[in-house]
Short mmCIF file of C-alpha atoms in Angstrom, two decimals:
data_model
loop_
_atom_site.label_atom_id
_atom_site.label_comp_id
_atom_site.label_asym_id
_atom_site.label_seq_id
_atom_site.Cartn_x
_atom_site.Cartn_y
_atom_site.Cartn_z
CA UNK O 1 128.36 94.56 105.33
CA UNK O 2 127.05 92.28 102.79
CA UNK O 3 123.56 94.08 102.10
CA UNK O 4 122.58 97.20 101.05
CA UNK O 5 122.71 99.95 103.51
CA UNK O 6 120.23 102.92 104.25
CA UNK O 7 121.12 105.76 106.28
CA UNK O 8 119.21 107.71 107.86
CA UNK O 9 116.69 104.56 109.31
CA UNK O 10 114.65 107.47 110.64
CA UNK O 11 114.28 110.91 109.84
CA UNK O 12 111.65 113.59 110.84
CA UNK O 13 111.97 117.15 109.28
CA UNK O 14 109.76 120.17 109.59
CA UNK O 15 107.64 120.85 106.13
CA UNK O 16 109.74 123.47 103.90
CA UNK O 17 112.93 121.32 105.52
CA UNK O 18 115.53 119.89 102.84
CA UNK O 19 116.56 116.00 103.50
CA UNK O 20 118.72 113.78 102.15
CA UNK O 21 119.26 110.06 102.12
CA UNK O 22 121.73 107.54 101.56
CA UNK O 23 121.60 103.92 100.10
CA UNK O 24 125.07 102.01 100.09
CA UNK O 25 124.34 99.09 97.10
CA UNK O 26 125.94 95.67 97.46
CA UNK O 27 129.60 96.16 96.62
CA UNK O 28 130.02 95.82 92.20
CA UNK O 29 126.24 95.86 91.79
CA UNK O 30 125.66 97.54 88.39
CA UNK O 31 121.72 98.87 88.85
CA UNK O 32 120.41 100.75 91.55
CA UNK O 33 116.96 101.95 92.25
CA UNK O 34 114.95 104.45 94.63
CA UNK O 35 111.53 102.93 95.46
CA UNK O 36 108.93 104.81 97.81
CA UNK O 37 106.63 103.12 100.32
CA UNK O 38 103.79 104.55 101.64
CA UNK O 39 102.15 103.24 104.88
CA UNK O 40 100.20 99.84 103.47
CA UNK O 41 101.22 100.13 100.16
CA UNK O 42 103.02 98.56 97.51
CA UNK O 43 106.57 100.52 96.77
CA UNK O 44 106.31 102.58 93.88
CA UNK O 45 108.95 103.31 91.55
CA UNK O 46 110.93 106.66 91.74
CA UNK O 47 114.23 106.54 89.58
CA UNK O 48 117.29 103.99 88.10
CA UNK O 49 120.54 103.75 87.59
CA UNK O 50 122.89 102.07 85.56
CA UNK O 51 126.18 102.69 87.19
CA UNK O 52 126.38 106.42 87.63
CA UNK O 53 123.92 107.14 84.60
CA UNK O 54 120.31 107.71 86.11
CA UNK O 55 118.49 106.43 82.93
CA UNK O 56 114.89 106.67 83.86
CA UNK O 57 113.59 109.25 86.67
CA UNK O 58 109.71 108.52 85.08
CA UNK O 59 108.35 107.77 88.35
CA UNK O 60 110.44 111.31 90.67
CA UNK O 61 106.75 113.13 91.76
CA UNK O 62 107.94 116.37 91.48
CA UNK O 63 111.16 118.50 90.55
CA UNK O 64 111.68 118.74 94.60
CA UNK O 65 112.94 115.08 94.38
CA UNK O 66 116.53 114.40 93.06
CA UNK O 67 118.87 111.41 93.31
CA UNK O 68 122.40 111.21 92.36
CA UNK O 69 124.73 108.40 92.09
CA UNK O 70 128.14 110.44 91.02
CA UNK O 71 130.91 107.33 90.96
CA UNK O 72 128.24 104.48 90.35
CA UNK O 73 128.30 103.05 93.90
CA UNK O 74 126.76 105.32 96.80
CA UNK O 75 123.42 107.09 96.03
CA UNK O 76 122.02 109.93 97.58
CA UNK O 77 117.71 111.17 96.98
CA UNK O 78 117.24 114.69 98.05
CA UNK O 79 113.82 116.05 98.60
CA UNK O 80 113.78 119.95 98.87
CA UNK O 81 111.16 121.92 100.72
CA UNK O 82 109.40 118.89 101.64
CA UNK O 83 105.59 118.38 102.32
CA UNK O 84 103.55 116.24 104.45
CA UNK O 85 102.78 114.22 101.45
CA UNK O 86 106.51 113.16 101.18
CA UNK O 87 105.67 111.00 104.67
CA UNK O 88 107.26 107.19 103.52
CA UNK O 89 110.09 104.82 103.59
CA UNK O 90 112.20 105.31 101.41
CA UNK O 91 113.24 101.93 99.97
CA UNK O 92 116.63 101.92 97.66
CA UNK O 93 117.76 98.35 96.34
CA UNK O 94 120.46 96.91 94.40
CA UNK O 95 121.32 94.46 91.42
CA UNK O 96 124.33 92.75 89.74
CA UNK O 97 122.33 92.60 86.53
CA UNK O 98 121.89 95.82 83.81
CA UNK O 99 118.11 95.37 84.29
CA UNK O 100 115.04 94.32 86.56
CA UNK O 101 114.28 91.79 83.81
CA UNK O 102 117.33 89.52 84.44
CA UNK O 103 118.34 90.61 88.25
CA UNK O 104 117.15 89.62 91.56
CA UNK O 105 116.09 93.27 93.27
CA UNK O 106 118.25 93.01 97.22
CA UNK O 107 116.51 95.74 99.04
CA UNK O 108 117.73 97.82 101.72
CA UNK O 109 115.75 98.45 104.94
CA UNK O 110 114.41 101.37 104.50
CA UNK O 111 114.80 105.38 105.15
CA UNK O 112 111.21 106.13 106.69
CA UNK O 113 110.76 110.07 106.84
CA UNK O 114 108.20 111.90 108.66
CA UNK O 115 107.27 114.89 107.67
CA UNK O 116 105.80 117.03 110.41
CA UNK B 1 102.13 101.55 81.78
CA UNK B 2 101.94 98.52 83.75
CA UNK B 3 99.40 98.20 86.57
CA UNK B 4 99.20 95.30 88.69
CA UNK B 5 96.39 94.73 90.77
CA UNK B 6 96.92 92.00 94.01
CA UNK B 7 94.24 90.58 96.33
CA UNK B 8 93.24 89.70 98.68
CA UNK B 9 94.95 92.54 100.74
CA UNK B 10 94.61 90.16 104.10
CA UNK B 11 94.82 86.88 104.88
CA UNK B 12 94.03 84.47 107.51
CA UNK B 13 95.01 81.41 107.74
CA UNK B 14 95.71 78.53 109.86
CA UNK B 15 98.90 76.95 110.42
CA UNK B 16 99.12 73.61 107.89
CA UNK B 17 96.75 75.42 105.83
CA UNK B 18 97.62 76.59 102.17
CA UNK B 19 97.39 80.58 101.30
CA UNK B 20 97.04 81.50 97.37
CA UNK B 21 97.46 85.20 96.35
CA UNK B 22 96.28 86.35 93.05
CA UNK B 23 97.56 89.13 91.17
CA UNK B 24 96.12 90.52 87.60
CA UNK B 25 98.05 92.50 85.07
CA UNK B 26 97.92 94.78 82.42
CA UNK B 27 100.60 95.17 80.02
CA UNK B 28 100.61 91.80 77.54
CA UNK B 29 104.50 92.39 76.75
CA UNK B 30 105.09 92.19 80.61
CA UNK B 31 106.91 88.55 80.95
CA UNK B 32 109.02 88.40 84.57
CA UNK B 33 107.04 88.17 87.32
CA UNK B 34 108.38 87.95 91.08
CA UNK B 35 107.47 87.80 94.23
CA UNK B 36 108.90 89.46 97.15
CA UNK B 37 108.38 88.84 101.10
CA UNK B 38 108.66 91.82 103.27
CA UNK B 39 108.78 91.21 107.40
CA UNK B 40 108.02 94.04 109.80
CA UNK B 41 110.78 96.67 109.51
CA UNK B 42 112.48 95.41 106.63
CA UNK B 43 112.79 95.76 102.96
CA UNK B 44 111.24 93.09 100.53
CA UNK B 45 112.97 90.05 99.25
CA UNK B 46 112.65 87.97 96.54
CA UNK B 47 111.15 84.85 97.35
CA UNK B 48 110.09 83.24 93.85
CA UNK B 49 109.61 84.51 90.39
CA UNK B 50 108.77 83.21 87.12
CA UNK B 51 108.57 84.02 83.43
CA UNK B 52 106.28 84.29 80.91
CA UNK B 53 108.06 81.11 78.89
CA UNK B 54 106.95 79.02 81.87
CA UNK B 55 102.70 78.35 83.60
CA UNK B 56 104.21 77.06 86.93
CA UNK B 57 107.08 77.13 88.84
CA UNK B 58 107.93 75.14 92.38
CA UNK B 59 110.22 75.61 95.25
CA UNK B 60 109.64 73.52 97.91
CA UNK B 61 106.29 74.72 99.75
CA UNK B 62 106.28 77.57 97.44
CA UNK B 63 104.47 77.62 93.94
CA UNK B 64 103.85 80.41 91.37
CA UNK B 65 101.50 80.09 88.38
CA UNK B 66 100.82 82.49 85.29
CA UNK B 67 98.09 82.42 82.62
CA UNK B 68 99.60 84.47 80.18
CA UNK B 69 96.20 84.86 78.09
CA UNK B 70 94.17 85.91 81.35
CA UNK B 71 96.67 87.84 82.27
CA UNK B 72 96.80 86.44 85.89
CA UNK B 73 99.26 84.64 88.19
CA UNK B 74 98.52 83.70 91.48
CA UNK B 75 101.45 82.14 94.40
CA UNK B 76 100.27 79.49 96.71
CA UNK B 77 101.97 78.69 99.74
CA UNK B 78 101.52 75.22 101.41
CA UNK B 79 101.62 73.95 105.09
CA UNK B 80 101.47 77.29 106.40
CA UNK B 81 104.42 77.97 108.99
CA UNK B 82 104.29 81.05 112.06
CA UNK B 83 107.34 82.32 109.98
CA UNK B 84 105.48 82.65 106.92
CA UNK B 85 103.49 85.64 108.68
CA UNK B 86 104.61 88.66 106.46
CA UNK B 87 103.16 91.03 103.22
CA UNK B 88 103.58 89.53 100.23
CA UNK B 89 103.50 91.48 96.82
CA UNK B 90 103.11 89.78 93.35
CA UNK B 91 104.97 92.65 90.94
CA UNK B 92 105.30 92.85 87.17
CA UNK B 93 108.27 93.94 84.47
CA UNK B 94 109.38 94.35 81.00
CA UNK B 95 112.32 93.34 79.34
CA UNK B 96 112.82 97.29 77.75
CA UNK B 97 116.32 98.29 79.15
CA UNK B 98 114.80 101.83 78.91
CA UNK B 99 111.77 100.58 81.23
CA UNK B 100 113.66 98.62 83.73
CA UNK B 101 111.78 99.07 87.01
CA UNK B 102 109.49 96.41 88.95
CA UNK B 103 105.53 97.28 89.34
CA UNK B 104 104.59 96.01 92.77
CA UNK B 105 101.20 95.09 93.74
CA UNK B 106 99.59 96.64 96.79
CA UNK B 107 100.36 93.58 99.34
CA UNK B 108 98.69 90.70 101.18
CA UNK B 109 98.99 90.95 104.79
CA UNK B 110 99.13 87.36 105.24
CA UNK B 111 98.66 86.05 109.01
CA UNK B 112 99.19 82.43 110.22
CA UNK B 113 97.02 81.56 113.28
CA UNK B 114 98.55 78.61 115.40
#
């Protein structure tokens, strides 16, 4: 497809559970980023890549979370044990450009985990 | 860091009408400014931005301004449409390649009554 791709679209794990989700960018795009969204909020910024070098992680909430992006194209953001608190979509988008500053941002739709 | 404060978080409006949505700020050396739409189920897309070189930019019904010295810029959206129903968020970033992430607002519900 031409747009970036999120799998799972849904996911509900039991606390303690492990998950992990998938973001397919826009084929050649050099930056990617994991954003999270929580229910009537603004997404909030969780880590960036520059092809497969994660150059800021500022924004990962704790040392549960962990995203890889190993050949610069399909990323992956693990959450260990997770906690109710981890309840969001998870947004991932794509851009052409080395930066937010000179790229348009094409999000995906959306992991949305549920954390029982 | 940045913080960027958006309101109002709903809006009303009726169809024809014009909407404006303000957004404030913090970080003077923060000079791109977008917006994104994001529909029910979906992730947000850009819709308009603008930089800090510019005070108002225009696409069709769409307009964005920025006061760089209040620190403010607001988008206004005229003749209202059904499809303009959405959340809007006004977001912030810096040039820094080390810092290069958007700030989003918290959102404007923004409704369109027919």
């Amino acid at each position: 497809g031409a747009g970036v791709s999120q799998s799972p679209r849904y996911k509900v794990a039991k606390r303690g559970q492990d998950v992990a989700l998938r973001c397919d960018p826009i084929s050649g795009h050099v930056s990617l980023f994991w954003y999270q969204q929580a229910l009537g909020q603004g997404p909030e910024f969780l880590t960036y890549f520059q092809n497969e070098a994660q150059l800021d992680k500022s924004g990962l909430p704790s040392d549960r979370f962990f995203a890889e992006r190993p050949e610069g194209s399909v990323s992956t953001l693990k959450i260990q044990r997770t906690q109710q608190e981890d309840s969001a979509v998870y947004l991932c988008a794509s851009s052409l450009e080395t930066s937010a500053y000179t790229g348009e941002l094409f999000f995906g739709e959306g992991s949305r985990l549920t954390v029982l | 860091g940045e913080n960027v404060e958006q309101h109002p978080s709903t809006l009303s409006v009726q169809e024809g009408d014009s909407a404006v949505i303000k957004c404030t700020y913090s970080d003077s050396a923060s000079n791109y400014f977008p917006w994104y739409k994001q529909e029910l189920g979906k992730g947000p897309q850009l819709i308009i931005d603008i930089r800090s070189n510019v005070g108002e930019k225009k696409d069709q019904r769409i307009a964005v301004t920025l006061n760089k010295t209040a620190k403010h810029f607001s988008l206004h959206i005229t003749e209202t449409q059904p499809e303009d129903s959405a959340v809007y968020f006004c977001a912030a970033t810096q040039p820094y390649s080390s810092a290069s992430k958007i700030i989003f607002g918290s959102g404007t519900r923004l409704s369109i009554r027919p």
